[in-house]
Coordinates of C-alpha atoms and ligand atoms in Angstrom, one line a residue:
M1 CA 14.4 30.3 1.3
N2 CA 15.0 27.8 3.9
F3 CA 16.7 24.6 3.1
K4 CA 15.8 21.7 4.8
N5 CA 18.6 19.9 6.9
F6 CA 17.8 16.1 6.6
P7 CA 19.0 13.5 8.7
M8 CA 20.0 10.0 7.0
V9 CA 20.5 6.6 8.6
S10 CA 23.6 6.7 10.2
K11 CA 24.8 3.0 9.4
V12 CA 24.2 0.9 7.0
V13 CA 25.3 -2.6 5.9
F14 CA 24.8 -4.2 2.4
G15 CA 25.7 -7.5 1.0
R16 CA 24.1 -11.5 0.5
G17 CA 24.4 -13.0 3.8
S18 CA 24.8 -9.7 6.0
F19 CA 21.9 -10.3 8.2
N20 CA 24.3 -12.7 9.8
Q21 CA 25.9 -10.1 11.5
I22 CA 22.9 -9.0 12.8
N23 CA 23.9 -10.1 16.4
E24 CA 27.4 -8.4 16.5
I25 CA 26.1 -5.1 15.0
I26 CA 23.5 -4.5 17.8
E27 CA 24.9 -6.0 20.7
P28 CA 27.3 -2.8 21.3
K29 CA 24.3 -0.8 21.8
R30 CA 23.0 -2.9 24.8
L31 CA 22.2 -0.4 27.3
N32 CA 22.4 -3.1 30.2
E33 CA 20.8 -6.6 30.9
R34 CA 17.6 -5.3 31.9
A35 CA 17.0 -3.3 28.9
P36 CA 16.2 -5.8 26.1
F37 CA 16.1 -5.9 22.1
I38 CA 12.9 -6.2 20.9
Y39 CA 12.3 -7.5 17.6
L40 CA 9.3 -6.8 15.2
I41 CA 9.0 -9.5 12.8
D42 CA 6.7 -10.1 9.9
D43 CA 4.7 -12.8 10.9
V44 CA 5.3 -15.0 7.4
F45 CA 8.6 -15.3 8.9
E46 CA 7.1 -17.2 12.2
S47 CA 8.4 -20.6 11.1
N48 CA 11.3 -19.7 9.1
T49 CA 13.8 -21.0 11.0
S50 CA 16.5 -20.0 8.5
L51 CA 15.6 -16.8 9.4
I52 CA 14.7 -17.0 13.3
S53 CA 17.4 -19.4 14.4
R54 CA 19.8 -16.2 13.5
I55 CA 18.9 -14.0 15.5
S56 CA 20.2 -15.1 19.3
L57 CA 17.7 -13.6 22.0
L58 CA 19.9 -13.0 25.0
Y59 CA 18.7 -11.6 29.0
D60 CA 15.1 -10.4 28.3
D61 CA 15.5 -10.0 24.4
Y62 CA 11.9 -11.2 22.9
I63 CA 10.0 -11.1 19.1
I64 CA 6.6 -9.6 18.3
F65 CA 5.2 -11.3 15.1
I66 CA 3.5 -8.8 13.2
S67 CA 0.7 -9.6 10.7
S68 CA 0.9 -7.5 7.7
E69 CA -2.7 -8.4 6.6
E70 CA -3.2 -4.6 7.2
E71 CA -1.5 -1.4 7.2
P72 CA -0.3 0.2 10.2
K73 CA -2.3 1.9 12.3
T74 CA -2.2 4.6 15.1
T75 CA -4.3 2.5 17.5
Q76 CA -1.8 -0.9 16.7
V77 CA 1.3 1.4 17.5
D78 CA 0.0 2.5 20.8
T79 CA -0.9 -1.2 22.1
L80 CA 2.4 -2.2 20.9
V81 CA 4.3 0.4 23.1
E82 CA 1.8 0.1 26.3
D83 CA 2.4 -3.8 26.0
I84 CA 6.3 -3.4 25.7
I85 CA 6.0 -0.8 28.5
L86 CA 4.2 -3.5 30.9
K87 CA 6.5 -6.4 30.0
T88 CA 9.9 -4.7 30.1
K89 CA 11.8 -3.6 33.5
A90 CA 13.7 -0.8 31.7
I91 CA 13.3 1.2 28.3
P92 CA 14.4 -1.4 25.5
S93 CA 18.0 -0.9 24.0
G94 CA 16.4 -1.0 20.6
I95 CA 13.7 -1.9 18.2
I96 CA 14.6 -4.2 15.3
G97 CA 12.0 -4.1 12.4
I98 CA 12.3 -7.1 9.9
G99 CA 9.7 -7.2 7.3
G100 CA 8.3 -4.8 4.6
G101 CA 7.2 -1.6 5.0
T102 CA 4.5 -2.3 7.5
V103 CA 6.7 -3.6 9.7
M104 CA 9.6 -1.2 9.2
D105 CA 7.1 1.6 9.6
L106 CA 5.8 0.1 13.1
A107 CA 9.3 -0.6 14.2
K108 CA 10.2 3.2 13.5
S109 CA 7.0 4.5 15.2
V110 CA 7.3 2.1 17.9
S111 CA 10.8 3.5 18.5
V112 CA 9.9 7.0 18.7
M113 CA 6.5 6.5 20.7
L114 CA 8.4 5.1 23.8
T115 CA 10.0 8.4 24.6
N116 CA 7.2 10.7 23.3
N117 CA 3.8 11.1 25.6
G118 CA 0.4 10.1 24.4
S119 CA -0.8 8.7 21.4
S120 CA 0.8 8.3 17.9
E121 CA -2.0 10.0 16.6
E122 CA -0.9 13.3 18.0
Y123 CA 2.4 13.5 16.1
Q124 CA 1.1 12.3 12.5
G125 CA 2.4 15.3 10.3
W126 CA 5.8 17.1 10.3
D127 CA 8.2 17.8 13.1
L128 CA 5.8 16.9 16.1
L129 CA 8.1 14.4 17.8
K130 CA 9.9 16.0 21.0
Y131 CA 12.4 13.4 21.7
P132 CA 14.8 11.0 19.8
G133 CA 13.5 7.7 20.0
V134 CA 15.4 4.2 21.2
Y135 CA 17.7 2.7 18.9
H136 CA 15.9 1.4 15.8
V137 CA 17.2 -1.1 13.6
G138 CA 15.4 -1.8 9.9
V139 CA 15.7 -4.8 8.0
P140 CA 13.7 -4.9 4.9
T141 CA 12.7 -8.2 3.4
I142 CA 10.7 -6.7 0.4
S143 CA 12.2 -4.1 -1.8
G144 CA 10.3 -1.2 -2.9
T145 CA 8.8 1.3 -0.3
G146 CA 12.0 3.2 0.7
A147 CA 10.9 3.2 4.2
E148 CA 14.0 2.0 5.3
V149 CA 16.0 5.3 4.4
S150 CA 12.9 7.5 4.9
R151 CA 12.3 10.0 7.4
T152 CA 9.2 9.1 7.9
A153 CA 6.6 6.2 8.9
V154 CA 3.0 5.9 7.6
L155 CA 0.3 5.6 9.9
S156 CA -3.7 5.6 9.6
G157 CA -5.3 7.4 12.2
S158 CA -8.7 7.8 12.9
K159 CA -9.3 10.9 10.5
L160 CA -5.7 10.5 8.5
K161 CA -3.3 8.4 7.0
L162 CA -0.3 10.3 7.3
G163 CA 3.3 9.7 8.8
L164 CA 5.4 10.4 11.7
N165 CA 7.8 12.8 9.7
S166 CA 10.4 13.6 12.0
D167 CA 14.4 14.0 12.3
F168 CA 13.8 11.1 15.0
T169 CA 12.0 9.0 12.4
P170 CA 15.4 7.2 10.2
F171 CA 16.9 4.3 11.3
D172 CA 20.0 4.3 13.2
Q173 CA 21.3 1.1 11.5
V174 CA 19.6 -0.4 8.2
I175 CA 21.0 -3.9 6.9
L176 CA 20.5 -4.7 3.1
D177 CA 20.4 -8.5 2.9
P178 CA 18.9 -9.3 -1.0
E179 CA 18.6 -13.1 -0.1
L180 CA 15.8 -12.2 2.7
T181 CA 13.9 -11.2 -0.2
S182 CA 13.5 -14.3 -1.8
G183 CA 10.4 -15.7 -0.5
V184 CA 8.1 -13.1 -2.1
E185 CA 5.0 -13.8 -3.6
K186 CA 5.2 -12.8 -7.4
N187 CA 2.4 -10.4 -7.8
Q188 CA 3.4 -9.0 -4.4
W189 CA 6.9 -8.4 -5.2
F190 CA 5.8 -6.7 -8.8
Y191 CA 3.3 -4.3 -6.7
T192 CA 6.0 -3.2 -4.2
A193 CA 8.8 -2.8 -6.6
M194 CA 6.4 -0.4 -8.5
D195 CA 6.1 1.8 -5.3
C196 CA 9.8 2.6 -6.0
F197 CA 9.2 2.9 -10.1
I198 CA 6.5 5.7 -9.0
H199 CA 8.5 7.3 -6.3
C200 CA 11.1 7.9 -9.1
V201 CA 8.6 8.8 -12.1
E202 CA 6.7 11.1 -9.5
S203 CA 9.9 12.9 -8.1
L204 CA 11.5 13.5 -11.6
N205 CA 8.5 14.8 -13.3
G206 CA 7.4 17.1 -10.3
N207 CA 8.1 20.3 -10.1
F208 CA 10.1 20.2 -6.8
I209 CA 12.6 18.3 -8.8
N210 CA 16.5 19.4 -7.9
S211 CA 19.8 18.0 -8.7
F212 CA 19.7 16.1 -5.5
S213 CA 16.7 14.0 -6.0
K214 CA 17.6 14.0 -9.4
S215 CA 20.8 12.1 -9.3
Y216 CA 18.9 9.5 -7.1
G217 CA 16.0 9.3 -9.0
E218 CA 17.6 8.6 -12.1
M219 CA 19.7 5.8 -10.8
A220 CA 16.6 4.2 -9.6
Y221 CA 14.6 4.3 -12.4
E222 CA 17.4 3.0 -14.0
L223 CA 18.0 0.1 -12.3
C224 CA 14.1 -0.4 -12.3
H225 CA 14.1 -0.4 -15.7
E226 CA 16.7 -3.5 -15.8
V227 CA 15.2 -5.3 -13.6
F228 CA 11.5 -4.9 -14.9
L229 CA 12.5 -4.9 -18.7
G230 CA 16.3 -6.2 -19.2
N231 CA 17.3 -10.0 -18.9
D232 CA 18.8 -10.1 -15.1
S233 CA 19.2 -13.3 -12.9
F234 CA 17.1 -13.7 -10.0
E235 CA 19.9 -12.8 -7.7
E236 CA 20.7 -9.4 -9.9
M237 CA 17.2 -8.6 -9.8
Q238 CA 17.2 -8.7 -5.8
D239 CA 20.7 -6.9 -5.2
K240 CA 19.7 -4.1 -7.7
L241 CA 15.9 -3.8 -6.8
M242 CA 17.4 -3.6 -2.8
M243 CA 19.4 -0.6 -3.8
A244 CA 16.6 0.7 -6.2
S245 CA 14.4 0.8 -3.5
W246 CA 17.4 2.9 -1.2
H247 CA 17.7 5.4 -4.0
G248 CA 14.1 6.0 -4.7
G249 CA 13.4 6.6 -1.1
M250 CA 16.4 9.2 -1.4
S251 CA 15.1 10.9 -4.2
I252 CA 11.5 11.4 -2.4
A253 CA 13.4 12.9 0.2
Y254 CA 14.3 16.2 -1.1
S255 CA 11.2 16.1 -3.3
Q256 CA 7.8 14.8 -3.2
V257 CA 5.7 11.7 -4.6
G258 CA 2.8 12.9 -6.9
V259 CA -0.7 12.3 -8.5
A260 CA -0.5 8.1 -7.8
H261 CA 0.6 8.8 -4.6
A262 CA -2.3 11.0 -3.9
L263 CA -5.1 9.0 -5.1
S264 CA -3.7 5.6 -3.8
Y265 CA -3.7 7.1 -0.3
G266 CA -7.6 7.6 -1.0
L267 CA -8.0 4.3 -2.1
S268 CA -6.1 2.8 0.9
Y269 CA -7.7 5.1 3.6
V270 CA -11.5 3.9 2.3
L271 CA -11.0 0.6 0.7
G272 CA -8.0 -0.9 2.6
V273 CA -6.2 -1.3 -0.8
R274 CA -2.4 -1.8 0.1
H275 CA 0.0 0.6 -0.5
G276 CA 2.0 -1.2 -3.5
L277 CA -1.2 -2.7 -4.9
G278 CA -3.3 0.7 -4.8
N279 CA -0.5 2.9 -6.6
C280 CA -0.7 0.2 -9.6
I281 CA -4.2 0.3 -9.7
V282 CA -3.7 4.5 -10.0
F283 CA -1.0 4.3 -12.0
N284 CA -2.8 2.4 -14.7
H285 CA -5.3 5.4 -15.6
L286 CA -2.7 8.2 -15.3
E287 CA -1.5 8.4 -19.0
E288 CA -3.0 12.3 -18.9
F289 CA 0.0 13.0 -16.1
Y290 CA 2.8 10.6 -17.2
A291 CA 2.5 8.9 -20.6
K292 CA 5.5 7.6 -21.3
D293 CA 5.9 5.6 -17.8
V294 CA 2.5 4.5 -18.0
T295 CA 3.5 2.9 -21.5
L296 CA 6.6 1.3 -19.8
F297 CA 4.2 0.1 -16.9
K298 CA 1.9 -1.8 -18.9
Q299 CA 5.0 -3.5 -20.8
M300 CA 6.1 -4.2 -17.4
I301 CA 2.6 -5.6 -16.2
D302 CA 2.5 -7.8 -19.7
K303 CA 6.2 -8.9 -19.4
H304 CA 5.7 -10.2 -16.1
Q305 CA 1.8 -11.5 -16.3
I306 CA 0.8 -9.5 -13.5
S307 CA -2.9 -9.5 -12.8
L308 CA -4.7 -6.2 -11.6
P309 CA -8.0 -5.8 -9.9
K310 CA -10.3 -4.2 -11.9
G311 CA -13.7 -2.3 -10.8
I312 CA -12.7 -2.0 -7.6
C313 CA -15.0 1.4 -7.3
K314 CA -17.7 0.2 -8.9
S315 CA -20.0 -0.6 -6.7
I316 CA -18.9 2.0 -3.8
S317 CA -21.3 4.3 -2.4
Q318 CA -21.1 8.2 -3.1
Q319 CA -20.2 8.6 0.6
Q320 CA -17.5 6.9 0.2
L321 CA -16.0 8.2 -3.3
N322 CA -16.5 11.7 -1.2
K323 CA -14.0 10.4 1.3
M324 CA -11.4 9.1 -1.0
I325 CA -11.4 12.4 -2.7
D326 CA -11.4 14.4 0.6
V327 CA -8.0 12.5 1.5
A328 CA -6.7 12.7 -2.1
M329 CA -7.5 16.5 -2.3
N330 CA -6.3 17.2 1.6
L331 CA -2.4 16.1 0.2
S332 CA -1.7 19.7 -1.3
P333 CA 2.2 19.2 -1.4
L334 CA 1.6 16.4 -4.0
W335 CA -0.4 18.2 -6.2
E336 CA 1.7 21.2 -5.9
N337 CA 4.7 18.8 -6.8
A338 CA 2.4 17.1 -9.6
I339 CA 0.7 20.0 -11.0
G340 CA 1.8 23.3 -9.5
P341 CA 0.9 26.3 -7.2
D342 CA -2.3 26.6 -9.0
W343 CA -3.5 22.6 -9.0
K344 CA -7.2 23.3 -7.9
S345 CA -7.8 24.9 -11.2
V346 CA -6.6 21.2 -12.9
I347 CA -7.4 19.0 -10.6
T348 CA -11.3 19.1 -9.5
R349 CA -13.6 16.9 -7.4
S350 CA -15.2 15.9 -10.7
K351 CA -12.0 15.3 -12.1
L352 CA -11.0 12.9 -9.5
E353 CA -14.2 11.3 -9.6
K354 CA -14.2 10.4 -12.6
L355 CA -10.7 9.0 -12.4
Y356 CA -11.4 6.8 -9.2
L357 CA -14.6 4.9 -10.8
K358 CA -12.3 4.0 -14.0
M359 CA -10.4 1.9 -11.3
Ligands
NAD401 P1 4.3 -5.1 3.5 O1 5.1 -4.7 4.3 O2 2.8 -4.6 3.4 O3 4.2 -6.8 2.8 C1 3.6 -7.3 2.0 C2 3.4 -8.7 2.0 O4 4.6 -9.5 1.4 C3 2.8 -9.1 3.4 O5 2.2 -10.2 3.2 C4 4.3 -9.4 3.7 O6 4.0 -10.8 4.7 C5 5.0 -10.2 2.5 N1 6.4 -10.3 2.6 C6 7.5 -9.6 2.9 N2 8.5 -10.3 2.9 C7 8.4 -11.3 2.9 C8 9.5 -12.4 2.4 N3 10.7 -11.9 2.0 N4 9.0 -13.3 2.0 C9 7.7 -13.6 1.7 N5 6.7 -12.6 2.1 C10 6.8 -11.2 2.3 O7 4.3 -4.7 2.0 P2 5.1 -3.4 1.4 O8 4.8 -3.0 0.2 O9 6.8 -3.4 1.6 O10 4.8 -2.0 2.5 C11 3.6 -1.3 2.5 C12 3.7 -0.1 3.4 O11 4.7 0.3 3.4 C13 2.5 0.9 3.6 O12 2.0 0.8 5.1 C14 2.7 2.1 2.9 O13 2.3 2.8 3.6 C15 4.4 2.1 3.6 N6 5.2 2.8 3.2 C16 6.3 3.5 3.9 C17 7.2 4.8 3.3 C18 7.9 5.4 4.1 O14 8.6 6.2 3.9 N7 8.1 5.3 5.4 C19 7.1 4.7 1.8 C20 6.0 3.9 1.0 C21 5.4 3.0 1.4
ZN402 ZN1 5.0 4.8 -1.9

């Protein structure tokens, strides 16, 4: 048996207002005056002076605003890396990603692709990157994905939606400031937060569960329960959810996700449905696999009056449906975790087709 030896985020700061310290935190990492810090920031903050004004741009530092309308693509990463190489005089001192899972995954990907040759598509998979990336910092502004703590950066390529999983992917520094999540729209808040709840459910109910994952998973599950079904203040909810996201991410680091993620990847790849929303659409139909938690999920939806799109697979072609099933079936570690080594006898194409057609 070979035990996995995982890197973790090297440094983390937590607290309401901790983002104020960003300049003093990163400055010691400046390599020289020609090597800039480059900020990738979700464009929802483009006119948010209270956030932008706290960043001191020195020497050649600059900001790239990123639209998270679509989730990250390998081609997008490659273009960003080419632009940065053309524009900067030296390899950057650091890449700072400020946003949700989309921007954080782009920041991680750009950091490692600045030092590894070729296209990011060549590195989708496990442990394919050869060299450490440049110093990279993650600042989440919406809670749930666990991207701030994970060892992967999920990208859609020409063939697959698959992460750059490597020891070089995790952030060197994370700034957890719950105040930054204040402007998130309610449905989006719920969808992304649910990603965390679903990470816990899939990890805790999977075959790969162990004490390491269980301890983090139970903590995050409990926090989600309090946030969604308790009576916390807005500030308490922000604080708890940020920590739930972290712990949920830690939980799956040493286990695996399950049925909801496998099916959600199919929806995302073929229809472009975003991760959090896709997970919710799928999870709503997974009583067979996660009965107790699907019931809880429905209570959460009701309590927060969240609307979920219906009938999204109604008018898709058989070809699209087949592709969705291909993408889902391809994720064997997820099925092994959820069902067991014999999963192919339970999870058939026709079973997945029926499930997709319900959504
Ligand atoms: P996101 O980053 O796509 O953002 C969702 C929306 O929220 C966007 O419209 C964004 O502009 C907005 N937003 C973010 N912060 C805001 C704020 N403070 N105020 C107002 N609006 C704000 O959403 P997400 O759910 O965080 O990330 C999804 C992505 O994360 C997917 O690409 C998925 O593949 C990835 N993911 C990665 C991991 C990982 O371990 N690397 C894990 C799970 C998901
Ligand atoms: Zn997820």
